[in-house]
Amino acid sequence: MRPFAYQAAPMRVVFGAGRRSNAAAELERLGARRALLLSTPEQEGDVRALAETLGPRAAGLFAGAAMHTPTDVTERAMTMLGEVRADAVLAMGGGSTIGLAKAIALRTDLAQLAIPTTFAGSEMTPIIGQTEAGRKTTQTTRKVLPETVIYDADLVRTLPAAVAGPSAMNAIAHAVEALYAEDGSPVISLMAEEAIRAIGGALPAIMERQDPAALEQALYGAWLAGACLGSVGMAIHHKICHVLGGSFGLPHAPIHCLMIPYSAHYNAEAAPRAMDRVARALGADDAPAALHDLMRLANAQTRLSDFGLTEGDLDEAAAIAVEQPYWNPRPVTRGGVREMLHAAWEGRAP
Ligand code: NAD
């Protein structure tokens, strides 16, 4: 066995359909009397309904959360926070809304109650990305880790399958990379394999009929995958997705979904034990092939060329990816990354 270090994140997790009804009790547990509620404009109605169950603990609602945590949005939320004299934040939504809660916690150290409604997993991580003047920067600090998370499977039922599928594959990607992380551990690997098993098993039923039991399984897997993302370093897959998202404006979850079979293939020979565990979790012989099957089930766009990328863009993306590579089990070379991108661009089986 390899030597390892493992540190558990200091947070409380409450899981189960309908458990958002515990929000008032969870705020009380945090010592919060007046929480500022956060949402995107699209989810304002759902958060208003939650506010009605909180009585005076709901001090106000800021419904302006946006993708990539723009700092001007955070400043507007901070103004409202002061006006309503809030002593905590409650974020109900996907990674964008949870990102706003983290940005407020970074500036104030206020307690956060997160109620995720996608599978992105941000609620489990001490990572915050913020965008100022079009530039996104990321930092890692325990200050932004939510104190309490409520996973309520009722809330993911409203996710359209076209959003749920890629979001679930985004979570699988965290777990795959955790299995070969430089700072991995047996505990994280257990969580990662279980996450892949839960989400991979649920995905067909989610895509076919948005089955509630399958959505709950996927949410359970997303929790575990998010915990992996929050605990260990990510590798080539997350690097290339950050390049494709940051420099080419491609959408977060669909790009994770599209690229994970190709990233797994890139690392297959260098990380055979990780691949065995991915394959075992998916009940398959070959991990990249099984991930490719899931990707085609989940994503409407199954080739990088479907996103409008040109062959010239592939050269540029490969060059950016090797500038400051993340640690990876196989050396990250420009030629190797270009080849991986080209296979994904053509939609070839990995
Ligand atoms: P999102 O939060 O941007 O949500 C996408 C859209 O779906 C929004 O309009 C939202 O209101 C809507 N939506 C969310 N849940 C819904 C539901 N249950 N029903 C109907 N509509 C719903 O998307 P996301 O993929 O969850 O988050 C992406 C963002 O999170 C990116 O900015 C990404 O960088 C960030 N992220 C950060 C971390 C981290 O650790 N810091 C981890 C993962 C993702």
PDB file of C-alpha atoms in Angstrom, residues 42-43 117-119 155-168 203 206-211 215 298:
ATOM      1  CA  GLU A  42     -34.498  31.038 -12.738  1.00  0.00           C
ATOM      2  CA  GLN A  43     -34.806  29.412  -9.292  1.00  0.00           C
ATOM      3  CA  THR A 117     -29.865  21.257  -6.946  1.00  0.00           C
ATOM      4  CA  THR A 118     -27.359  19.878  -9.511  1.00  0.00           C
ATOM      5  CA  PHE A 119     -24.610  17.243  -9.332  1.00  0.00           C
ATOM      6  CA  LEU A 155     -34.939  19.300  -5.847  1.00  0.00           C
ATOM      7  CA  VAL A 156     -33.129  17.528  -8.681  1.00  0.00           C
ATOM      8  CA  ARG A 157     -36.435  16.294 -10.141  1.00  0.00           C
ATOM      9  CA  THR A 158     -36.892  19.600 -11.935  1.00  0.00           C
ATOM     10  CA  LEU A 159     -33.552  19.262 -13.740  1.00  0.00           C
ATOM     11  CA  PRO A 160     -34.248  18.609 -17.425  1.00  0.00           C
ATOM     12  CA  ALA A 161     -32.568  15.338 -18.554  1.00  0.00           C
ATOM     13  CA  ALA A 162     -30.404  17.350 -20.952  1.00  0.00           C
ATOM     14  CA  VAL A 163     -28.922  19.180 -17.933  1.00  0.00           C
ATOM     15  CA  ALA A 164     -29.011  16.291 -15.437  1.00  0.00           C
ATOM     16  CA  GLY A 165     -27.057  13.871 -17.668  1.00  0.00           C
ATOM     17  CA  PRO A 166     -24.009  16.073 -18.310  1.00  0.00           C
ATOM     18  CA  SER A 167     -24.078  17.295 -14.693  1.00  0.00           C
ATOM     19  CA  ALA A 168     -23.973  13.676 -13.459  1.00  0.00           C
ATOM     20  CA  LEU A 203     -27.760   7.464 -15.598  1.00  0.00           C
ATOM     21  CA  ILE A 206     -32.365   9.483 -15.570  1.00  0.00           C
ATOM     22  CA  MET A 207     -32.059   9.941 -19.322  1.00  0.00           C
ATOM     23  CA  GLU A 208     -35.016   7.716 -20.204  1.00  0.00           C
ATOM     24  CA  ARG A 209     -37.630   8.908 -17.764  1.00  0.00           C
ATOM     25  CA  GLN A 210     -36.105  11.155 -15.057  1.00  0.00           C
ATOM     26  CA  ASP A 211     -36.742   8.355 -12.582  1.00  0.00           C
ATOM     27  CA  LEU A 215     -32.010  10.875  -9.416  1.00  0.00           C
ATOM     28  CA  ALA A 298     -25.879  11.752 -21.486  1.00  0.00           C
TER      29      ALA A 298
END
